[in-house]
Amino acid sequence: MIPSNTILTDDFGRKHNYLRISLLEKCNLRCTYCMPADGITLSPKASLMTADEIFAIAQTFVENGVDKIRLTGGEPLLRKDFPEIISKLATLETSLSITTNGILIDRHIDVLKQFKVRKINLSLDTLIASKFHTITLRNQFEKVIDNLHLLLNNDFEVKVNVVLMKGFNENEIIDFINLTQFLPISIRFIEFMPFAGNEWDRSKMVSQNEILSQVQNVFPLENIQKLEDEKNFTARTFKIKDFQGNFGIISSITNPFCDGCNRIRLTANGKIKNCLFSNSETDLLTAFRNGESITELISTSIKNKKKVRAGMVTISEMDDPALHFDNRSMIAIGG
């Protein structure tokens, strides 16, 4: 038997207390950096975790040190049994949060309140309706904006995730930051990352330095305040003096934060990914359904975690599609 206090600690001393659970692989948007143009082959429904399985597997992680759970997708609010899932997970001693595209927030806001899910990451890559349709292939811009304000009016803690891509939305960086003048939100700029089918190349990526250069060209240096990074941070955060909100940069490519990584990802079909960039996975659901213990599998997966980006240490390695083409598309991983 593996001592419970070591199951979630890897060979580099990183303790993994943050579990991100994907509820399904479907989404009501088709963002090009997340879903391949031709779509993906969905896992059969029978191979997806049920609400009871999600709870039981999550409970094993909580018993071994997880104290933070985030629900992702696809779009997690598309699960018809989302209220049941939340109600079960709310009985665990954890912080609960979700990542969503915001379209269905108004339908579920009472459930989120009821089970004290107050931290919401909302994906929004542009502030222009026509460009929203270009990236998502759907006309839901006004709905997302309305639901963003609905969350803020109900005192939710909102972070807005913005994947930056050259030639598409890098000219909106300042517009997003200006939102934080009057809204208590955190804008998080995310470097474009390589996943199966999203035609990644480095030339499309907007780096941390390029983002900060734009900011420094608009705002006086003395008004750009660097905030203290959170423990196990992903975003390096900043604030414009006297603005209500703040902004952060998630620079997985140009300035990774792997040293403090505490995250584990569980896919909708019950497989662990110990790193967002990892091609390898560990199947927990099959073992669970066979009545077997999953703690050894969890421990082995965590112990096999590489020090940096699934072993891709340099940016030049990221340029080699052979090192990451076997990875899932983002929609099948869970943000």
CSV table of C-alpha atoms in Angstrom, one decimal:
chain,number,residue,atom,x,y,z
A,1,MET,CA,0.0,0.0,0.0
A,2,ILE,CA,1.3,3.4,-1.0
A,3,PRO,CA,1.3,6.0,1.9
A,4,SER,CA,-1.5,8.4,1.1
A,5,ASN,CA,0.7,11.4,1.6
A,6,THR,CA,3.0,10.5,-1.3
A,7,ILE,CA,0.5,9.4,-3.9
A,8,LEU,CA,0.2,12.9,-5.4
A,9,THR,CA,3.8,14.0,-5.0
A,10,ASP,CA,6.0,13.5,-8.0
A,11,ASP,CA,9.8,12.9,-8.2
A,12,PHE,CA,10.5,16.6,-8.2
A,13,GLY,CA,8.7,17.2,-4.9
A,14,ARG,CA,5.6,18.8,-6.5
A,15,LYS,CA,2.4,18.1,-4.6
A,16,HIS,CA,-0.7,17.9,-6.7
A,17,ASN,CA,-3.7,19.2,-4.9
A,18,TYR,CA,-5.7,20.6,-7.9
A,19,LEU,CA,-7.9,18.2,-10.0
A,20,ARG,CA,-9.4,19.4,-13.2
A,21,ILE,CA,-12.3,17.1,-14.3
A,22,SER,CA,-13.6,17.2,-17.9
A,23,LEU,CA,-17.3,16.3,-17.9
A,24,LEU,CA,-17.7,15.7,-21.6
A,25,GLU,CA,-16.1,16.2,-25.0
A,26,LYS,CA,-18.9,18.2,-26.6
A,27,CYS,CA,-19.2,21.9,-26.9
A,28,ASN,CA,-21.8,24.4,-28.3
A,29,LEU,CA,-19.0,26.4,-29.9
A,30,ARG,CA,-16.3,25.3,-32.3
A,31,CYS,CA,-13.3,27.4,-31.5
A,32,THR,CA,-10.5,26.7,-34.0
A,33,TYR,CA,-7.7,26.4,-31.5
A,34,CYS,CA,-9.7,23.9,-29.4
A,35,MET,CA,-11.5,21.8,-31.9
A,36,PRO,CA,-10.1,20.6,-35.3
A,37,ALA,CA,-12.0,21.9,-38.4
A,38,ASP,CA,-13.3,18.4,-39.1
A,39,GLY,CA,-14.3,17.8,-35.5
A,40,ILE,CA,-13.2,14.9,-33.4
A,41,THR,CA,-14.3,11.3,-32.9
A,42,LEU,CA,-16.2,11.4,-29.6
A,43,SER,CA,-15.9,8.8,-27.0
A,44,PRO,CA,-18.9,6.5,-26.9
A,45,LYS,CA,-21.3,7.5,-24.2
A,46,ALA,CA,-20.8,4.3,-22.3
A,47,SER,CA,-17.1,5.0,-21.9
A,48,LEU,CA,-17.7,8.4,-20.2
A,49,MET,CA,-17.8,8.7,-16.4
A,50,THR,CA,-21.2,8.8,-14.8
A,51,ALA,CA,-22.1,11.2,-12.1
A,52,ASP,CA,-21.5,8.5,-9.5
A,53,GLU,CA,-18.1,7.6,-11.0
A,54,ILE,CA,-17.0,11.2,-11.2
A,55,PHE,CA,-17.8,11.5,-7.5
A,56,ALA,CA,-16.1,8.3,-6.4
A,57,ILE,CA,-12.9,8.9,-8.4
A,58,ALA,CA,-12.8,12.5,-7.2
A,59,GLN,CA,-13.3,11.3,-3.6
A,60,THR,CA,-10.2,9.1,-4.0
A,61,PHE,CA,-8.2,12.2,-5.0
A,62,VAL,CA,-9.6,14.2,-2.2
A,63,GLU,CA,-8.7,11.5,0.3
A,64,ASN,CA,-5.1,11.8,-0.9
A,65,GLY,CA,-4.7,15.5,-0.8
A,66,VAL,CA,-6.7,17.3,-3.5
A,67,ASP,CA,-8.5,20.3,-2.1
A,68,LYS,CA,-9.4,22.1,-5.3
A,69,ILE,CA,-11.6,20.8,-8.2
A,70,ARG,CA,-12.4,22.6,-11.4
A,71,LEU,CA,-15.0,21.2,-13.8
A,72,THR,CA,-14.2,21.7,-17.5
A,73,GLY,CA,-15.2,20.3,-20.9
A,74,GLY,CA,-16.0,20.6,-23.8
A,75,GLU,CA,-18.6,22.8,-22.2
A,76,PRO,CA,-19.4,21.4,-18.7
A,77,LEU,CA,-22.8,23.0,-18.5
A,78,LEU,CA,-24.0,20.8,-21.5
A,79,ARG,CA,-24.1,17.8,-19.2
A,80,LYS,CA,-27.8,17.2,-18.4
A,81,ASP,CA,-26.8,15.8,-15.0
A,82,PHE,CA,-24.6,18.8,-14.2
A,83,PRO,CA,-26.7,19.7,-11.1
A,84,GLU,CA,-26.4,16.2,-9.8
A,85,ILE,CA,-22.6,16.2,-10.4
A,86,ILE,CA,-22.2,19.5,-8.5
A,87,SER,CA,-24.4,18.4,-5.7
A,88,LYS,CA,-22.3,15.3,-5.1
A,89,LEU,CA,-18.9,17.0,-5.4
A,90,ALA,CA,-20.1,19.8,-3.0
A,91,THR,CA,-20.1,17.2,-0.2
A,92,LEU,CA,-16.3,16.9,-0.5
A,93,GLU,CA,-14.0,19.2,1.4
A,94,THR,CA,-12.8,21.1,-1.6
A,95,SER,CA,-13.0,24.4,-3.4
A,96,LEU,CA,-15.2,24.0,-6.5
A,97,SER,CA,-15.0,26.1,-9.7
A,98,ILE,CA,-15.8,25.7,-13.4
A,99,THR,CA,-14.5,26.8,-16.8
A,100,THR,CA,-17.2,27.7,-19.3
A,101,ASN,CA,-17.9,29.5,-22.5
A,102,GLY,CA,-20.7,31.3,-20.7
A,103,ILE,CA,-23.6,30.6,-23.0
A,104,LEU,CA,-25.6,28.5,-20.5
A,105,ILE,CA,-24.7,30.4,-17.3
A,106,ASP,CA,-28.2,31.9,-16.9
A,107,ARG,CA,-29.8,28.5,-16.9
A,108,HIS,CA,-27.5,27.2,-14.1
A,109,ILE,CA,-26.7,30.3,-12.0
A,110,ASP,CA,-29.1,29.2,-9.2
A,111,VAL,CA,-27.4,25.8,-9.0
A,112,LEU,CA,-24.0,27.4,-8.9
A,113,LYS,CA,-25.2,29.6,-6.0
A,114,GLN,CA,-26.8,26.8,-4.2
A,115,PHE,CA,-23.6,24.7,-4.1
A,116,LYS,CA,-21.3,27.7,-3.6
A,117,VAL,CA,-19.5,27.5,-6.9
A,118,ARG,CA,-18.4,31.2,-7.0
A,119,LYS,CA,-15.2,31.0,-9.1
A,120,ILE,CA,-15.9,31.0,-12.8
A,121,ASN,CA,-13.4,31.1,-15.7
A,122,LEU,CA,-15.2,32.4,-18.8
A,123,SER,CA,-13.6,31.9,-22.2
A,124,LEU,CA,-13.9,35.0,-24.5
A,125,ASP,CA,-11.4,35.6,-27.2
A,126,THR,CA,-12.7,38.8,-28.7
A,127,LEU,CA,-14.9,41.8,-27.9
A,128,ILE,CA,-16.1,42.1,-31.5
A,129,ALA,CA,-19.2,40.2,-32.4
A,130,SER,CA,-18.2,39.5,-36.0
A,131,LYS,CA,-14.8,38.1,-34.9
A,132,PHE,CA,-16.6,36.0,-32.2
A,133,HIS,CA,-18.4,34.3,-35.0
A,134,THR,CA,-15.2,33.8,-37.0
A,135,ILE,CA,-13.4,32.0,-34.1
A,136,THR,CA,-16.4,30.1,-32.7
A,137,LEU,CA,-18.6,29.6,-35.9
A,138,ARG,CA,-21.6,30.6,-33.7
A,139,ASN,CA,-23.6,33.8,-33.2
A,140,GLN,CA,-23.6,33.8,-29.4
A,141,PHE,CA,-21.5,36.9,-28.6
A,142,GLU,CA,-24.3,38.9,-27.0
A,143,LYS,CA,-25.4,35.9,-24.9
A,144,VAL,CA,-21.9,35.5,-23.5
A,145,ILE,CA,-21.6,39.2,-22.7
A,146,ASP,CA,-25.0,39.2,-21.0
A,147,ASN,CA,-24.0,36.3,-18.9
A,148,LEU,CA,-20.6,37.8,-18.0
A,149,HIS,CA,-22.5,40.8,-16.5
A,150,LEU,CA,-25.0,38.4,-14.8
A,151,LEU,CA,-22.1,36.7,-13.0
A,152,LEU,CA,-20.6,40.0,-11.9
A,153,ASN,CA,-24.0,41.3,-10.8
A,154,ASN,CA,-24.3,38.3,-8.6
A,155,ASP,CA,-20.9,38.7,-7.0
A,156,PHE,CA,-19.1,35.8,-8.7
A,157,GLU,CA,-15.4,35.9,-9.0
A,158,VAL,CA,-14.8,35.9,-12.8
A,159,LYS,CA,-11.7,35.4,-14.8
A,160,VAL,CA,-11.9,35.9,-18.5
A,161,ASN,CA,-9.6,33.6,-20.6
A,162,VAL,CA,-8.3,35.0,-23.8
A,163,VAL,CA,-6.3,32.9,-26.2
A,164,LEU,CA,-4.2,35.3,-28.2
A,165,MET,CA,-3.4,34.6,-31.9
A,166,LYS,CA,-1.6,36.9,-34.3
A,167,GLY,CA,-3.7,38.2,-37.1
A,168,PHE,CA,-6.8,37.6,-35.0
A,169,ASN,CA,-7.0,39.3,-31.7
A,170,GLU,CA,-3.6,40.6,-30.6
A,171,ASN,CA,-4.9,44.1,-31.4
A,172,GLU,CA,-7.5,43.7,-28.6
A,173,ILE,CA,-5.1,43.4,-25.7
A,174,ILE,CA,-5.6,46.9,-24.5
A,175,ASP,CA,-9.4,46.8,-25.1
A,176,PHE,CA,-9.5,43.8,-22.7
A,177,ILE,CA,-7.3,45.5,-20.1
A,178,ASN,CA,-9.6,48.6,-20.3
A,179,LEU,CA,-12.5,46.4,-19.2
A,180,THR,CA,-10.8,46.1,-15.9
A,181,GLN,CA,-11.0,49.8,-15.2
A,182,PHE,CA,-14.7,49.5,-14.3
A,183,LEU,CA,-15.3,45.8,-13.9
A,184,PRO,CA,-13.9,43.6,-11.1
A,185,ILE,CA,-12.6,40.9,-13.4
A,186,SER,CA,-9.3,39.3,-14.1
A,187,ILE,CA,-8.3,39.1,-17.8
A,188,ARG,CA,-6.0,36.2,-18.5
A,189,PHE,CA,-4.1,36.3,-21.8
A,190,ILE,CA,-3.1,32.7,-22.8
A,191,GLU,CA,-0.3,31.9,-25.3
A,192,PHE,CA,-1.5,29.8,-28.2
A,193,MET,CA,-0.5,26.2,-27.5
A,194,PRO,CA,-0.1,23.1,-29.7
A,195,PHE,CA,-2.8,20.4,-29.7
A,196,ALA,CA,-3.9,17.8,-32.2
A,197,GLY,CA,-5.6,19.4,-35.1
A,198,ASN,CA,-5.2,23.1,-34.3
A,199,GLU,CA,-2.5,23.8,-36.8
A,200,TRP,CA,-0.2,25.4,-34.3
A,201,ASP,CA,2.9,27.2,-35.3
A,202,ARG,CA,5.0,29.6,-33.3
A,203,SER,CA,4.4,32.5,-35.7
A,204,LYS,CA,0.7,32.7,-34.6
A,205,MET,CA,1.7,32.9,-30.9
A,206,VAL,CA,1.6,36.2,-29.0
A,207,SER,CA,4.3,36.0,-26.3
A,208,GLN,CA,4.5,37.4,-22.8
A,209,ASN,CA,7.0,40.0,-23.9
A,210,GLU,CA,4.8,41.1,-26.8
A,211,ILE,CA,1.9,41.5,-24.5
A,212,LEU,CA,3.8,43.6,-22.0
A,213,SER,CA,5.3,45.7,-24.8
A,214,GLN,CA,1.8,46.7,-25.9
A,215,VAL,CA,0.8,47.5,-22.3
A,216,GLN,CA,3.9,49.6,-21.7
A,217,ASN,CA,3.3,51.5,-24.9
A,218,VAL,CA,-0.1,52.6,-23.7
A,219,PHE,CA,0.1,52.9,-19.9
A,220,PRO,CA,2.8,54.8,-17.9
A,221,LEU,CA,5.3,52.4,-16.4
A,222,GLU,CA,4.5,53.7,-12.9
A,223,ASN,CA,0.9,52.8,-13.4
A,224,ILE,CA,1.6,49.1,-14.3
A,225,GLN,CA,1.7,47.3,-11.0
A,226,LYS,CA,3.1,43.7,-10.8
A,227,LEU,CA,0.9,41.8,-8.3
A,228,GLU,CA,2.2,39.0,-6.1
A,229,ASP,CA,1.9,35.7,-7.9
A,230,GLU,CA,-0.3,33.1,-6.2
A,231,LYS,CA,1.1,29.9,-4.9
A,232,ASN,CA,1.2,27.4,-7.8
A,233,PHE,CA,0.4,30.2,-10.2
A,234,THR,CA,-0.3,29.8,-13.9
A,235,ALA,CA,-0.8,33.5,-14.6
A,236,ARG,CA,1.7,36.2,-13.8
A,237,THR,CA,-0.6,39.0,-12.8
A,238,PHE,CA,-0.6,42.8,-13.2
A,239,LYS,CA,-2.9,45.7,-12.5
A,240,ILE,CA,-3.3,49.1,-13.9
A,241,LYS,CA,-3.2,51.6,-11.0
A,242,ASP,CA,-6.8,52.5,-9.8
A,243,PHE,CA,-8.4,50.0,-12.1
A,244,GLN,CA,-10.9,47.6,-10.4
A,245,GLY,CA,-9.7,44.5,-12.0
A,246,ASN,CA,-6.4,43.0,-13.1
A,247,PHE,CA,-4.8,41.0,-15.9
A,248,GLY,CA,-2.5,38.1,-16.1
A,249,ILE,CA,-0.4,36.3,-18.7
A,250,ILE,CA,-0.3,32.5,-19.0
A,251,SER,CA,2.9,31.9,-20.8
A,252,SER,CA,3.1,28.1,-21.1
A,253,ILE,CA,5.4,28.4,-24.2
A,254,THR,CA,7.8,31.3,-23.6
A,255,ASN,CA,8.0,31.4,-19.8
A,256,PRO,CA,6.6,28.1,-18.3
A,257,PHE,CA,5.6,27.7,-14.7
A,258,CYS,CA,6.2,24.0,-14.4
A,259,ASP,CA,8.3,24.3,-11.2
A,260,GLY,CA,5.2,24.9,-9.1
A,261,CYS,CA,2.7,22.8,-11.1
A,262,ASN,CA,0.1,21.2,-8.8
A,263,ARG,CA,-2.5,20.2,-11.5
A,264,ILE,CA,-3.8,16.8,-12.6
A,265,ARG,CA,-6.3,16.4,-15.4
A,266,LEU,CA,-9.0,13.7,-15.6
A,267,THR,CA,-10.6,13.3,-19.0
A,268,ALA,CA,-14.3,12.7,-19.5
A,269,ASN,CA,-13.5,9.0,-20.2
A,270,GLY,CA,-11.7,8.6,-17.0
A,271,LYS,CA,-8.0,8.9,-17.9
A,272,ILE,CA,-5.3,10.9,-16.1
A,273,LYS,CA,-3.1,13.3,-18.0
A,274,ASN,CA,-0.3,14.4,-15.7
A,275,CYS,CA,0.5,17.3,-18.0
A,276,LEU,CA,-1.5,19.3,-20.5
A,277,PHE,CA,1.2,18.6,-23.1
A,278,SER,CA,1.6,14.9,-22.4
A,279,ASN,CA,0.8,12.3,-25.0
A,280,SER,CA,0.5,9.5,-22.4
A,281,GLU,CA,-2.5,8.8,-20.3
A,282,THR,CA,-3.5,6.4,-17.5
A,283,ASP,CA,-6.9,4.7,-17.6
A,284,LEU,CA,-8.5,4.9,-14.2
A,285,LEU,CA,-12.1,4.3,-15.2
A,286,THR,CA,-11.6,0.7,-16.5
A,287,ALA,CA,-9.8,-0.3,-13.3
A,288,PHE,CA,-12.5,1.4,-11.2
A,289,ARG,CA,-15.3,-0.4,-13.1
A,290,ASN,CA,-13.5,-3.7,-12.6
A,291,GLY,CA,-13.5,-3.1,-8.8
A,292,GLU,CA,-9.8,-2.5,-8.6
A,293,SER,CA,-8.0,0.1,-6.5
A,294,ILE,CA,-6.9,3.1,-8.5
A,295,THR,CA,-4.4,4.6,-6.1
A,296,GLU,CA,-1.4,2.7,-7.6
A,297,LEU,CA,-2.4,3.9,-11.0
A,298,ILE,CA,-2.6,7.5,-9.8
A,299,SER,CA,0.7,7.3,-8.0
A,300,THR,CA,2.5,5.8,-11.1
A,301,SER,CA,1.1,8.5,-13.3
A,302,ILE,CA,2.2,11.3,-11.0
A,303,LYS,CA,5.7,9.7,-10.6
A,304,ASN,CA,6.1,9.6,-14.3
A,305,LYS,CA,5.5,13.3,-14.7
A,306,LYS,CA,8.3,15.2,-16.5
A,307,LYS,CA,10.0,18.2,-15.0
A,308,VAL,CA,8.9,20.6,-17.8
A,309,ARG,CA,6.0,20.3,-20.4
A,310,ALA,CA,6.0,16.6,-20.8
A,311,GLY,CA,9.7,16.6,-21.6
A,312,MET,CA,9.6,19.4,-24.1
A,313,VAL,CA,12.1,21.7,-22.5
A,314,THR,CA,12.9,24.1,-25.3
A,315,ILE,CA,10.6,26.1,-27.6
A,316,SER,CA,12.3,24.4,-30.6
A,317,GLU,CA,11.1,21.1,-29.3
A,318,MET,CA,7.6,22.6,-29.2
A,319,ASP,CA,8.1,23.3,-32.9
A,320,ASP,CA,8.4,19.6,-33.7
A,321,PRO,CA,4.9,18.2,-34.3
A,322,ALA,CA,6.2,14.7,-33.8
A,323,LEU,CA,6.5,15.4,-30.1
A,324,HIS,CA,2.9,16.5,-29.6
A,325,PHE,CA,0.7,15.3,-32.5
A,326,ASP,CA,-0.5,12.3,-30.5
A,327,ASN,CA,-1.9,14.5,-27.8
A,328,ARG,CA,-5.6,15.0,-27.7
A,329,SER,CA,-7.4,18.0,-29.1
A,330,MET,CA,-8.0,20.6,-26.4
A,331,ILE,CA,-11.7,19.9,-26.4
A,332,ALA,CA,-11.1,16.3,-25.4
A,333,ILE,CA,-8.6,17.2,-22.7
A,334,GLY,CA,-10.5,19.8,-20.7
A,335,GLY,CA,-9.1,23.3,-20.2
